[in-house]
Coordinates of C-alpha atoms in Angstrom, one line a residue:
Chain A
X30 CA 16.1 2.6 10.3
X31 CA 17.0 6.1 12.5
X32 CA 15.6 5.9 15.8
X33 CA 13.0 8.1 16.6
X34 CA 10.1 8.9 19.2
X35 CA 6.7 7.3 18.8
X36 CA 3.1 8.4 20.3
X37 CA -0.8 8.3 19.8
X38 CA -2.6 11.3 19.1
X39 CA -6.4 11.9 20.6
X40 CA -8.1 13.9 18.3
X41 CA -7.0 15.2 14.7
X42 CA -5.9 19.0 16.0
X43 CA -3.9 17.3 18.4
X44 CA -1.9 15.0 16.6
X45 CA -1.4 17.8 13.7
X46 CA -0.4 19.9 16.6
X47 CA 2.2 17.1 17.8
X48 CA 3.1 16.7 14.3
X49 CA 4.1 20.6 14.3
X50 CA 5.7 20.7 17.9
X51 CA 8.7 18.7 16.7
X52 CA 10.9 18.9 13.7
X53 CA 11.4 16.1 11.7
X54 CA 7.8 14.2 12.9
X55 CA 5.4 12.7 10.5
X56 CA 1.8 11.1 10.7
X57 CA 1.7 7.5 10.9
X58 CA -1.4 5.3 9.5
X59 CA -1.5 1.9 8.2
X60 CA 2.6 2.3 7.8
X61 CA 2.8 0.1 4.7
X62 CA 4.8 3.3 2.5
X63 CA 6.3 4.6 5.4
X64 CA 7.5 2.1 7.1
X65 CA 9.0 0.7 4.2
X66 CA 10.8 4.0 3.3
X67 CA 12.0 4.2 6.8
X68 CA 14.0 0.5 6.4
X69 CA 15.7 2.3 3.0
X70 CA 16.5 5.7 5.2
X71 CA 14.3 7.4 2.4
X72 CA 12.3 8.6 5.2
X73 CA 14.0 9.4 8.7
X74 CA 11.2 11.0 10.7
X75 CA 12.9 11.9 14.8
X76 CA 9.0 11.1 15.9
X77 CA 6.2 9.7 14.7
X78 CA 2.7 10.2 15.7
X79 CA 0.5 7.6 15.1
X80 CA -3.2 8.6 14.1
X81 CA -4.8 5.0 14.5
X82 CA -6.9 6.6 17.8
X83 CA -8.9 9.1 15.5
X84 CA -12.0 7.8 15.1
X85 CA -11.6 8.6 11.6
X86 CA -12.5 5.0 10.2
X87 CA -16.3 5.6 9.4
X88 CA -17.9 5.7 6.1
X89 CA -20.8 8.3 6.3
X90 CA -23.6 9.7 4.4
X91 CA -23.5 13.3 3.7
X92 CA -26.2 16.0 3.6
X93 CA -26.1 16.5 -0.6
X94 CA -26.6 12.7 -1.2
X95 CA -22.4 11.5 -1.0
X96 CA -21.0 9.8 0.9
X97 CA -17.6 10.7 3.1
X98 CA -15.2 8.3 3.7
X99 CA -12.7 9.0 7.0
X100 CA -9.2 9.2 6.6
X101 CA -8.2 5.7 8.5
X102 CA -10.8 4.0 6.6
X103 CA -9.2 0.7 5.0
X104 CA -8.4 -0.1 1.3
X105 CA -10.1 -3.4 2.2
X106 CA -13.0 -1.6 4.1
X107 CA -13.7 1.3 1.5
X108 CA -13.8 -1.4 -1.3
X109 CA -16.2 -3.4 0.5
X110 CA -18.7 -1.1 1.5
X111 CA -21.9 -1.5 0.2
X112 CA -23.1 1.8 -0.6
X113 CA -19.2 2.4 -3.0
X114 CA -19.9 -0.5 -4.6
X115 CA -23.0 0.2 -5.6
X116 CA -23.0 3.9 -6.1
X117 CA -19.1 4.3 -6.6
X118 CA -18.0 0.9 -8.8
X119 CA -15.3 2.4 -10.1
X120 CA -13.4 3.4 -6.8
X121 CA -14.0 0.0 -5.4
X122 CA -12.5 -1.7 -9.1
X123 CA -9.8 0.7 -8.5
X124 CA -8.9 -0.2 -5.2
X125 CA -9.1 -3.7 -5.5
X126 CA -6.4 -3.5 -8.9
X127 CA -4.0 -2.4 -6.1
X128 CA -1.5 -3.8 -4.1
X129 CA -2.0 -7.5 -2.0
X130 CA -5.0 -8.1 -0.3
X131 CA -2.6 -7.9 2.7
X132 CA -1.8 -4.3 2.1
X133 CA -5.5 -3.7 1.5
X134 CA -5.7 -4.4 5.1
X135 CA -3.3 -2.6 6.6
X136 CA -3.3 0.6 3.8
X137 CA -5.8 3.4 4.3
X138 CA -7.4 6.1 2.2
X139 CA -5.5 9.2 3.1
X140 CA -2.1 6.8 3.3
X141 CA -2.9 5.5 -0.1
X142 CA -3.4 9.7 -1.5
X143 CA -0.1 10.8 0.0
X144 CA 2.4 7.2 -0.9
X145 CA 5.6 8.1 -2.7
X146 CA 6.3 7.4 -6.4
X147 CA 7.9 4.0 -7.3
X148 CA 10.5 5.3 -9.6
X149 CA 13.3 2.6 -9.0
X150 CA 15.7 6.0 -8.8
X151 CA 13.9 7.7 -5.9
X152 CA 14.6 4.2 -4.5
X153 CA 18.0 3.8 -4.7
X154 CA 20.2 5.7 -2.3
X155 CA 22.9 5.6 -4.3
X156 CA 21.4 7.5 -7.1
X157 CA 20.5 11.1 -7.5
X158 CA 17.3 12.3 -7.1
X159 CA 15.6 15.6 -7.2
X160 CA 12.3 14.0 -5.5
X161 CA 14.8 12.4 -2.2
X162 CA 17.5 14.8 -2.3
X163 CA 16.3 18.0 -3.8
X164 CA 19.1 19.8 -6.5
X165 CA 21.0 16.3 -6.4
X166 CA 19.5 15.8 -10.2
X167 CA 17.2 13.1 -11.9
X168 CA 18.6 9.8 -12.3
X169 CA 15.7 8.7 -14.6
X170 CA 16.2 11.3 -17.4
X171 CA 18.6 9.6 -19.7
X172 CA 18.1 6.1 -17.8
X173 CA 15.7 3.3 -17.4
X174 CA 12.2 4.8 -17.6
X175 CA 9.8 2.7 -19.2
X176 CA 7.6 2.8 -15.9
X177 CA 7.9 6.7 -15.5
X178 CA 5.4 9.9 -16.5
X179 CA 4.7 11.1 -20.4
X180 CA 2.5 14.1 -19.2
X181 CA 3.3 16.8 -16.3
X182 CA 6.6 15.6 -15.5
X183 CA 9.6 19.0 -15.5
X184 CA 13.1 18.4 -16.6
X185 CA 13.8 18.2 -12.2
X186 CA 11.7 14.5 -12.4
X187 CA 9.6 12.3 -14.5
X188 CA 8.1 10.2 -11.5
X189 CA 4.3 9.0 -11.3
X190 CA 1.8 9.3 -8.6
X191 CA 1.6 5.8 -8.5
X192 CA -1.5 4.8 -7.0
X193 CA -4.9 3.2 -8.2
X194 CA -7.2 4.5 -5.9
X195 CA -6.8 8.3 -6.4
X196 CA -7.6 8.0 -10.4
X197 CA -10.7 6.5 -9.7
X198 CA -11.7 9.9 -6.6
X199 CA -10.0 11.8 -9.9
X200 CA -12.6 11.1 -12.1
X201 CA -15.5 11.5 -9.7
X202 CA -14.5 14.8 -8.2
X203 CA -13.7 14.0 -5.1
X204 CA -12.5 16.4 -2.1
X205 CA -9.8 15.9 0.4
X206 CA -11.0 17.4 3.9
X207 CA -7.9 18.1 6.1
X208 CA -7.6 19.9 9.7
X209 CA -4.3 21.8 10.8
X210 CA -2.3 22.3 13.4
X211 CA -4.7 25.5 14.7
X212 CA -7.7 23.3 14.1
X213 CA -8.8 24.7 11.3
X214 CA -10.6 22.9 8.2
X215 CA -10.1 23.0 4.9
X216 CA -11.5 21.2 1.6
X217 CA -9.4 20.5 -1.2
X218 CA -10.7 19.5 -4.7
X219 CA -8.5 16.2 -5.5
X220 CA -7.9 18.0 -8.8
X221 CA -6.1 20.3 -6.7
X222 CA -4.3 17.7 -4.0
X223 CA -1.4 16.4 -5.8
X224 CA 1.3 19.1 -7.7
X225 CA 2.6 19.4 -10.6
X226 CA 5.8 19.6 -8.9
X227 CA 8.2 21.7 -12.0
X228 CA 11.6 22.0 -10.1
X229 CA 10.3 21.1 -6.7
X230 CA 9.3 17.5 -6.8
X231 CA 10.3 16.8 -3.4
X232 CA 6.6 18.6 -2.8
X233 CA 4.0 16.5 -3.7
X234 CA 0.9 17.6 -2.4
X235 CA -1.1 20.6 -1.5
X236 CA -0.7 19.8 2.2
X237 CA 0.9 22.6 4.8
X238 CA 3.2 21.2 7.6
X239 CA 1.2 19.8 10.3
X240 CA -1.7 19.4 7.9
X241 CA -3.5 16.2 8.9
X242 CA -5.9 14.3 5.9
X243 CA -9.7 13.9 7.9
X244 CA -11.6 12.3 4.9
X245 CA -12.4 12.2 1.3
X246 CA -15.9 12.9 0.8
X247 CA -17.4 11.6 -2.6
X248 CA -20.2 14.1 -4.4
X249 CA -24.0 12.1 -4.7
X250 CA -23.8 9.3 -7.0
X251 CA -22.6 10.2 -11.2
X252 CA -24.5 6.7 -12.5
X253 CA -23.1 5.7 -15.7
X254 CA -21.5 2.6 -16.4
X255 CA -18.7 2.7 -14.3
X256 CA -15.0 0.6 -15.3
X257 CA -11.7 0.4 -14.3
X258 CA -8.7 -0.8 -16.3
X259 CA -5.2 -1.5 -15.2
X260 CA -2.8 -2.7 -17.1
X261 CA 0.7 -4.1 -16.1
X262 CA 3.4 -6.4 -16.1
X263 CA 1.5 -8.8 -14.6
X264 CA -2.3 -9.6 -13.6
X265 CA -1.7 -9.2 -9.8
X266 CA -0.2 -7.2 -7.5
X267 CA 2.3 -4.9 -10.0
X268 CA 2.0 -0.9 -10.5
X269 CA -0.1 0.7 -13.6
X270 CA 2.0 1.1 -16.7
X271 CA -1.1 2.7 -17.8
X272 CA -4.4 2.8 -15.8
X273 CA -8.0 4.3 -17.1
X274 CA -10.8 5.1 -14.8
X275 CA -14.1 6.2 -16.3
X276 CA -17.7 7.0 -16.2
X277 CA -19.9 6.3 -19.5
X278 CA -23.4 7.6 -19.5
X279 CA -26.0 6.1 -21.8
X280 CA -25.7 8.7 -24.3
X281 CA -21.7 8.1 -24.7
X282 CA -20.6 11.3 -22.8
X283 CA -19.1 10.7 -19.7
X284 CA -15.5 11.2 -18.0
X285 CA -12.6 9.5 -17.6
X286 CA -9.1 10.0 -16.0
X287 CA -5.4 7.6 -16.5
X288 CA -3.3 6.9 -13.8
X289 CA 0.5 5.6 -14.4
X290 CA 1.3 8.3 -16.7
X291 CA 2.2 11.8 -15.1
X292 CA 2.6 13.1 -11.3
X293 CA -1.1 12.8 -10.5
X294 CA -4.1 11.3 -12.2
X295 CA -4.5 12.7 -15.3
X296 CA -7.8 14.5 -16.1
X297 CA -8.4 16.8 -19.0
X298 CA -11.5 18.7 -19.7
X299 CA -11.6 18.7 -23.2
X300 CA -10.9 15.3 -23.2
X301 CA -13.8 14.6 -21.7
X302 CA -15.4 16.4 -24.1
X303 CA -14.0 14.8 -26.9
X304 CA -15.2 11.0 -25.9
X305 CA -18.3 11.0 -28.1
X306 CA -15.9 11.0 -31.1
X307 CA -14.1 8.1 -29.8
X308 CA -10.9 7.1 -28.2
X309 CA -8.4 8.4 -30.7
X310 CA -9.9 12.0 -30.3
X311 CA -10.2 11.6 -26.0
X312 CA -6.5 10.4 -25.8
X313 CA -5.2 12.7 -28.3
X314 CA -6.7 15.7 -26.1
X315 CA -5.8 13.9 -23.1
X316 CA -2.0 13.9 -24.0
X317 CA -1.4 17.0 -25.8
X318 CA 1.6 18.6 -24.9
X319 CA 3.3 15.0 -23.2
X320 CA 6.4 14.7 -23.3
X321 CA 7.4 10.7 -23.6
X322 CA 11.2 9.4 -23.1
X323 CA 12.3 6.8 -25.6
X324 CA 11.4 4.2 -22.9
X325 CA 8.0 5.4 -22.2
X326 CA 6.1 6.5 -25.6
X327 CA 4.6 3.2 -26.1
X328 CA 2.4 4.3 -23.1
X329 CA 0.6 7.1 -25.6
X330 CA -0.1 4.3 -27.9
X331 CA -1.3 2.2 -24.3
X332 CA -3.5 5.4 -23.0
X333 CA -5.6 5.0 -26.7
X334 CA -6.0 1.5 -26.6
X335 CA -7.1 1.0 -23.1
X336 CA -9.5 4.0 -23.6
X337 CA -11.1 2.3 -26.9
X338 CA -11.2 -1.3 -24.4
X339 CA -12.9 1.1 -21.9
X340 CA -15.0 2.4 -24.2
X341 CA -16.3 -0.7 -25.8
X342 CA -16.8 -2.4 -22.4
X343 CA -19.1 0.3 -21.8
X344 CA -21.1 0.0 -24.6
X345 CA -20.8 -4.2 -23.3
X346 CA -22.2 -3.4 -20.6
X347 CA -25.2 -1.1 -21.5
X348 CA -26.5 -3.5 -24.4
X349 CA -26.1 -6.4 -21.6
X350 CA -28.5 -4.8 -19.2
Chain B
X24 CA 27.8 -29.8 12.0
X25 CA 28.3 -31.3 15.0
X26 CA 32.1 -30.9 15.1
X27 CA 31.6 -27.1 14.0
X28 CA 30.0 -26.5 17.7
X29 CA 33.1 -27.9 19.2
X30 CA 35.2 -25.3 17.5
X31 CA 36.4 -22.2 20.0
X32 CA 35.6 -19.4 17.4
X33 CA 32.5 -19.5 15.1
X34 CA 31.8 -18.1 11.9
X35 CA 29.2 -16.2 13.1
X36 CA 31.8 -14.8 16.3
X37 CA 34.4 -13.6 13.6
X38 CA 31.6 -11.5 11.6
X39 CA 30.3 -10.3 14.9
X40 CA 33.9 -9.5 16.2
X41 CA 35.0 -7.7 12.8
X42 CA 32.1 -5.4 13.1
X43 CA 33.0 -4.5 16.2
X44 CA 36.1 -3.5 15.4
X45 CA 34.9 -1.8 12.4
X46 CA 32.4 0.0 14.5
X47 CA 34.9 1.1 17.2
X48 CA 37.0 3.0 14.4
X49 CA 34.3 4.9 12.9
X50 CA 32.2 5.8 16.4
X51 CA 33.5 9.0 17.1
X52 CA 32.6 10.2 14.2
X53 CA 28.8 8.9 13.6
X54 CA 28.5 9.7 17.1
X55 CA 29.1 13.4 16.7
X56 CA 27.1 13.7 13.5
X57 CA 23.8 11.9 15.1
X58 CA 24.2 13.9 18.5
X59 CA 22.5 16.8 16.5
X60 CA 18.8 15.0 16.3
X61 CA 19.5 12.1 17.8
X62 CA 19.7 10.9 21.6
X63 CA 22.6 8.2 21.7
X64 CA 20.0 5.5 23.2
X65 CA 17.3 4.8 21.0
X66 CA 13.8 5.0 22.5
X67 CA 12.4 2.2 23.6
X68 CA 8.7 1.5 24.7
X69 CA 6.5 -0.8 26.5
X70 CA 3.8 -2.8 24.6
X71 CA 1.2 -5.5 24.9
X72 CA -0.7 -7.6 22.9
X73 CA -2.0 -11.1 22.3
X74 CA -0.4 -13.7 20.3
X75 CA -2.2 -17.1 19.7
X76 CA -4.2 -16.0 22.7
X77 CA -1.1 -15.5 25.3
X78 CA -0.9 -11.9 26.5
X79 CA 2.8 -10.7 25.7
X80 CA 4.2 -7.6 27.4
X81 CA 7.5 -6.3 25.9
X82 CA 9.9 -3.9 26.0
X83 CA 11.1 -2.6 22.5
X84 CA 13.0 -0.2 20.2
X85 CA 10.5 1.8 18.5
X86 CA 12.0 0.8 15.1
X87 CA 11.2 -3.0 16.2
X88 CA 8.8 -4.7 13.7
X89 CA 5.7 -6.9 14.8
X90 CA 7.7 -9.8 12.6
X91 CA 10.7 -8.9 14.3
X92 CA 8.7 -8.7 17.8
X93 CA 7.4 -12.1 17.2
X94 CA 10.2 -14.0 16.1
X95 CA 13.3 -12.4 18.6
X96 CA 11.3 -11.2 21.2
X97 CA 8.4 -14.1 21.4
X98 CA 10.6 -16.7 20.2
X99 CA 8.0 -17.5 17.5
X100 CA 10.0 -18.0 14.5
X101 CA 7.1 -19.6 12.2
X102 CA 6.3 -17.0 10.7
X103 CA 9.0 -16.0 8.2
X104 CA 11.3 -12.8 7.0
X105 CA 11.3 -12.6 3.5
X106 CA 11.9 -9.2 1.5
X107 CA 11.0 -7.4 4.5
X108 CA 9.1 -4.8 2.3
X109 CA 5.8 -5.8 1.9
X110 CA 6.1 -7.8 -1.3
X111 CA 6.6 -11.3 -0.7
X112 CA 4.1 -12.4 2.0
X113 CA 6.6 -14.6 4.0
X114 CA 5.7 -12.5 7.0
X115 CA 2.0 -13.0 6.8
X116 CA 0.1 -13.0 10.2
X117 CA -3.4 -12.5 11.1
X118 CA -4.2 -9.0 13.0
X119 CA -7.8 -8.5 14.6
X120 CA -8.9 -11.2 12.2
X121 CA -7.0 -9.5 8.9
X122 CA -3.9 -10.9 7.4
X123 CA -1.3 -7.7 7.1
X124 CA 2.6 -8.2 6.5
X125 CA 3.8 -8.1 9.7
X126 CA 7.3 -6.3 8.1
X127 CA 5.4 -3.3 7.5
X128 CA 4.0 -2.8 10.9
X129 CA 5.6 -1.5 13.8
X130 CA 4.9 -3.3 16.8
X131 CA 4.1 -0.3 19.3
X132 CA 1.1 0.3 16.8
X133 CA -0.6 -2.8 18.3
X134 CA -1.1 -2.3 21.7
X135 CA -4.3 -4.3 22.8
X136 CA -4.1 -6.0 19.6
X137 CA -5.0 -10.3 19.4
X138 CA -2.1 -11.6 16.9
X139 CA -2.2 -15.0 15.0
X140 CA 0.5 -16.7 13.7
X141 CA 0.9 -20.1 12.0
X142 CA 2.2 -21.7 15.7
X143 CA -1.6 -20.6 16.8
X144 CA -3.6 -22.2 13.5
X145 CA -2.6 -25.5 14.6
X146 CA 0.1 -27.6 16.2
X147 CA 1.9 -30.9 14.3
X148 CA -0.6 -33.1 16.7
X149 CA -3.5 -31.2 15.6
X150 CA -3.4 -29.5 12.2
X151 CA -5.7 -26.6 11.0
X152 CA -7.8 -28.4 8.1
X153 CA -5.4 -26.0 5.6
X154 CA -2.1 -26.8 7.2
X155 CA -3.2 -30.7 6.4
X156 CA -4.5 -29.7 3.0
X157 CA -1.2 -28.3 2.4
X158 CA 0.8 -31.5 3.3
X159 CA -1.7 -33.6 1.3
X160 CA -1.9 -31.7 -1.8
X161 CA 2.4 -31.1 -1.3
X162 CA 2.3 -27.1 -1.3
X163 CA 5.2 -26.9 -0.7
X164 CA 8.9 -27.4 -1.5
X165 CA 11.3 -25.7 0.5
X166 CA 8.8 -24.5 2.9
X167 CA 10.5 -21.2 3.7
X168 CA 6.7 -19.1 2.3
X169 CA 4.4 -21.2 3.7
X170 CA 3.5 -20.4 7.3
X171 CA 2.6 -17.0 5.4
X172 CA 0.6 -18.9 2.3
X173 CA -1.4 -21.0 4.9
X174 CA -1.8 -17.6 7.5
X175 CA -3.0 -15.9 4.0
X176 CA -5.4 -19.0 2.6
X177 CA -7.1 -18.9 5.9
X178 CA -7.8 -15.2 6.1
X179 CA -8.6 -15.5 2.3
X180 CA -11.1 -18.2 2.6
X181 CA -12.3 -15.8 5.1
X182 CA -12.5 -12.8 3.4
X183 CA -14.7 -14.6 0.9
X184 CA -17.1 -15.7 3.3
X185 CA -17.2 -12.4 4.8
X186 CA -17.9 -10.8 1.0
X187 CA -14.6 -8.9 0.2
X188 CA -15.0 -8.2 -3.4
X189 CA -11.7 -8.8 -5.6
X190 CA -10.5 -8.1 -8.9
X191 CA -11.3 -10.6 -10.8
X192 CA -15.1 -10.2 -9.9
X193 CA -17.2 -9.8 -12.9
X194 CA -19.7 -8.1 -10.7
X195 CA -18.4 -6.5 -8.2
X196 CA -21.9 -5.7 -6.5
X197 CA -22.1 -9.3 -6.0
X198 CA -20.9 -12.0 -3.4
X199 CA -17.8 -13.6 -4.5
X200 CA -17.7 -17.2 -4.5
X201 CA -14.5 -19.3 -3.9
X202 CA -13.7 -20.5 -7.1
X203 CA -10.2 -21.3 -8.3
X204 CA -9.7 -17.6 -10.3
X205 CA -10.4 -16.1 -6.9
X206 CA -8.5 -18.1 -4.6
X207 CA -5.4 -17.0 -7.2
X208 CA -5.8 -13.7 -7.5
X209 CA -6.4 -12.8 -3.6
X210 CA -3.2 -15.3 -2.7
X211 CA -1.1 -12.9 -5.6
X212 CA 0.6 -10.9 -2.5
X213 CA 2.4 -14.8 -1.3
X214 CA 5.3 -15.2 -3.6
X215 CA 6.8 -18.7 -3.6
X216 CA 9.7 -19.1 -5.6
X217 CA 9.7 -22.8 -5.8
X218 CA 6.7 -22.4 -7.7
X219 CA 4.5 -24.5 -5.7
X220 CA 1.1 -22.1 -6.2
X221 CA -1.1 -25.1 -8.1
X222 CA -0.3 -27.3 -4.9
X223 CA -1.7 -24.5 -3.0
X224 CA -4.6 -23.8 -4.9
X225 CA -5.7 -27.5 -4.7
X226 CA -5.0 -27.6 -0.9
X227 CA -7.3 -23.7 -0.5
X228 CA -9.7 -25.7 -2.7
X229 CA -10.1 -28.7 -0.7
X230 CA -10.8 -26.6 2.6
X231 CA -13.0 -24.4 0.5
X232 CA -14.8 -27.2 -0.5
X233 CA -14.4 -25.8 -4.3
X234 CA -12.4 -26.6 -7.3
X235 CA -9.1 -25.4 -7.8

């Protein structure tokens, strides 16, 4: 790890303001990415500022029936609450599908929106990569890329967003409320939070420098038979090869967005539209225009699949209550 | 092993020496490329917090772990260094009444923290109910995971009690119950590569009072 300067902010201008006084700092939360990136020189921030003093861990009510959940809120917490479980089930099946119930602990909900791909490239330092060393080339095009993206990816880098959590806010329109450095607030539509990156995939988000992530705030409840399905390599503690969060209404119209597949989740309109006439035709919108590897196209055939197990749980569900 | 003490130059004082050496060739150089961002001491800070209910005051690198705190610095070397990223569990320790991998934490962030680590869950005179369970039930082979599998039972017992929904939940509105599918999914972040995790489940079962 590079050395570098450490100290606790008091408010969210100030430590986006501290993050902007010093070239080279970053924003330090739970740690559980960063730190980790930091031990592989991935990441080799001169300071860090550490945000835990922000009062930011609440979960709140909101004027127009939703509910906003602060930035240093837990994995654990958020998942727990009472209110997301009941009004939100599919963010708290989503959260719990991810990671160890260690890192639930320690991981929070803006750390969780902004953690880096797991592409094994962008991991080894030995290896170009457009995403850690930008015009160094993509390591994954022509390699091993069974876990990487069908959908959104550029010919610069094929990684995922990687996270659980995120497909589920995806799917229920969430917003990402940020301050910067000035002070100044700003909402951003999580439709609109992570990039489709084309040849500059070593910018992920919609975030300025210095921006700092406040909350995500939830709009009032969507009903509907809410489910989350992972699937992976293994039942426990292992990224999404192919992820599908969804909300069914009674009628069979509803939304739904897949994680594991493309540089954030992936939501399509006339998808959505399409999921009256069954999986097949959902997907099929869903993915038009992807872009598999050789390693990777089995996850079209994955994305259908879990969509019709999604879709027949639903209708599970209903009859059962 | 008793001769190799008597011996005038370890194994481990060659290695240290040949670094050395190697490093003394190659300073000038890193030196000059680092002096653009970085000072040539790396910052060090004070920090306090309570481990097994002693109040520790240190001195550290920034860069310095809370694993690496508590087994160089506090001279507790229970708990265990694994991967050292998060994904084995070796490292497991009990924050504020939370488990978290102590790898991925850097100690400065836990000022005023109260730690726990497997010396504080019980002693060999008086053993926490799941350090027994484990010896009974054999959850264990080599050993080298399971100050982390018995931090993370405990909290996980816990964390049922205290209503943490999990995974495996069929309703996830509802209190989870300790049974043996959610004992095993919620211990899935403590890898043991002797494959003792049945052992385990029957030792978490016995405390819980539940079937495995």
């Amino acid at each position: 790890m590079k050395p570098f300067t450490y100290e606790r902010a008091k408010t969210p201008a100030d430590a986006a303001a501290a993050v902007m006084r010093k070239p080279g700092a970053k924003f330090l939360a739970g740690g559980t990415n960063l730190l980790d990136l930091m031990k592989l020189e991935i990441e080799t921030p001169t300071h860090l500022v550490d945000v835990q003093d922000l009062k930011l861990d609440r979960i709140e009510a909101t004027a127009d029936g939703g509910l906003r959940i602060g930035a240093l809120v837990t994995n654990t917490q958020a998942a727990a609450d009472e209110r997301v479980r009941r009004d939100y089930g599919v963010l708290t099946r989503a959260i719990v599908a991810g990671a160890s119930g260690q890192l639930r602990n320690k991981a929070t909900t803006a750390g969780n929106l902004l953690q880096r791909t797991r592409c094994t490239y962008f991991y080894d330092t030995n290896m170009p990569c457009n995403k850690r060393k930008p015009g160094s080339g993509c390591s994954a095009l022509g390699g091993v890329s069974r876990q990487l993206g069908i959908i959104g990816t550029s010919d610069s880098c094929i990684a995922t967003y990687p996270g659980d959590m995120a497909v589920a806010m995806r799917v229920l329109d969430a917003t990402v409320e940020t301050v910067n450095p000035q002070g100044q607030a700003r909402a951003i539509p999580i439709a609109d939070f992570h990039r489709l990156w084309g040849d500059t995939p070593h910018i992920e988000t919609a975030l300025q420098p210095g921006e700092l992530i406040t909350a995500v705030t939830l709009p009032k409840p969507l009903g509907g038979t809410q489910i989350y399905r992972k699937v992976r390599d293994r039942a426990s503690y292992a990224f999404a090869l192919v992820s599908v969060a969804a909300v069914i209404q009674p009628d069979g119209t509803g939304r739904f967005s897949v994680g594991g597949i493309a540089p954030r989740p992936w939501r399509v309109d006339a998808a959505d539209q399409a999921l009256q006439q069954g999986s097949a035709a959902a997907s099929a919108a869903l993915l038009a225009g992807a872009r598999p590897t050789e390693d990777n196209k089995f996850k079209t055939t994955l994305v259908e699949r879990t969509l019709a197990g999604v879709l027949a749980d639903s209708r599970g569900m209903r009859n059962a209550a | 092993m008793e001769s190799s003490r008597t011996l005038p130059v370890s194994r481990r004082g060659v290695l240290a020496g040949g670094t050395a050496a190697a490093a003394a060739t190659t300073l000038p150089k890193v030196a000059e490329a680092q002096a653009v961002r970085r000072s040539a001491t790396p910052p060090a800070m004070p920090v306090s917090f309570e481990v097994n209910g002693k109040r520790l005051r240190m001195n550290l690198d920034t860069r310095t772990t809370l694993l690496d705190a508590l087994r160089e610095h506090a001279k507790l070397n229970g708990t265990k260094k694994g991967c050292d990223h998060g994904q084995c569990g070796a490292c497991t320790v009990i924050v504020n009444g939370a488990r978290i991998n102590s790898c991925l934490s850097l100690a400065v962030q836990h000022e005023g923290d109260k730690v726990v680590t497997i010396e504080g869950l019980g002693s060999p005179d008086n053993l926490h109910p799941m350090q027994a369970a484990f010896v009974k039930h054999d959850g264990y082979q080599c050993g080298y995971c399971t100050p982390g599998q018995i931090c993370s039972a405990v909290a996980v017992l816990d964390e049922i009690k205290a209503g943490i929904p999990s995974h495996v939940q069929a309703d996830i509105t509802a209190r989870p119950q300790a049974s043996g599918s959610e004992m095993r999914e919620r211990m899935s972040g403590n890898i043991c590569r002797c494959g003792a995790y049945s052992n385990i489940a029957e030792a978490m079962a016995e405390v819980a009072g539940a079937k495995a």
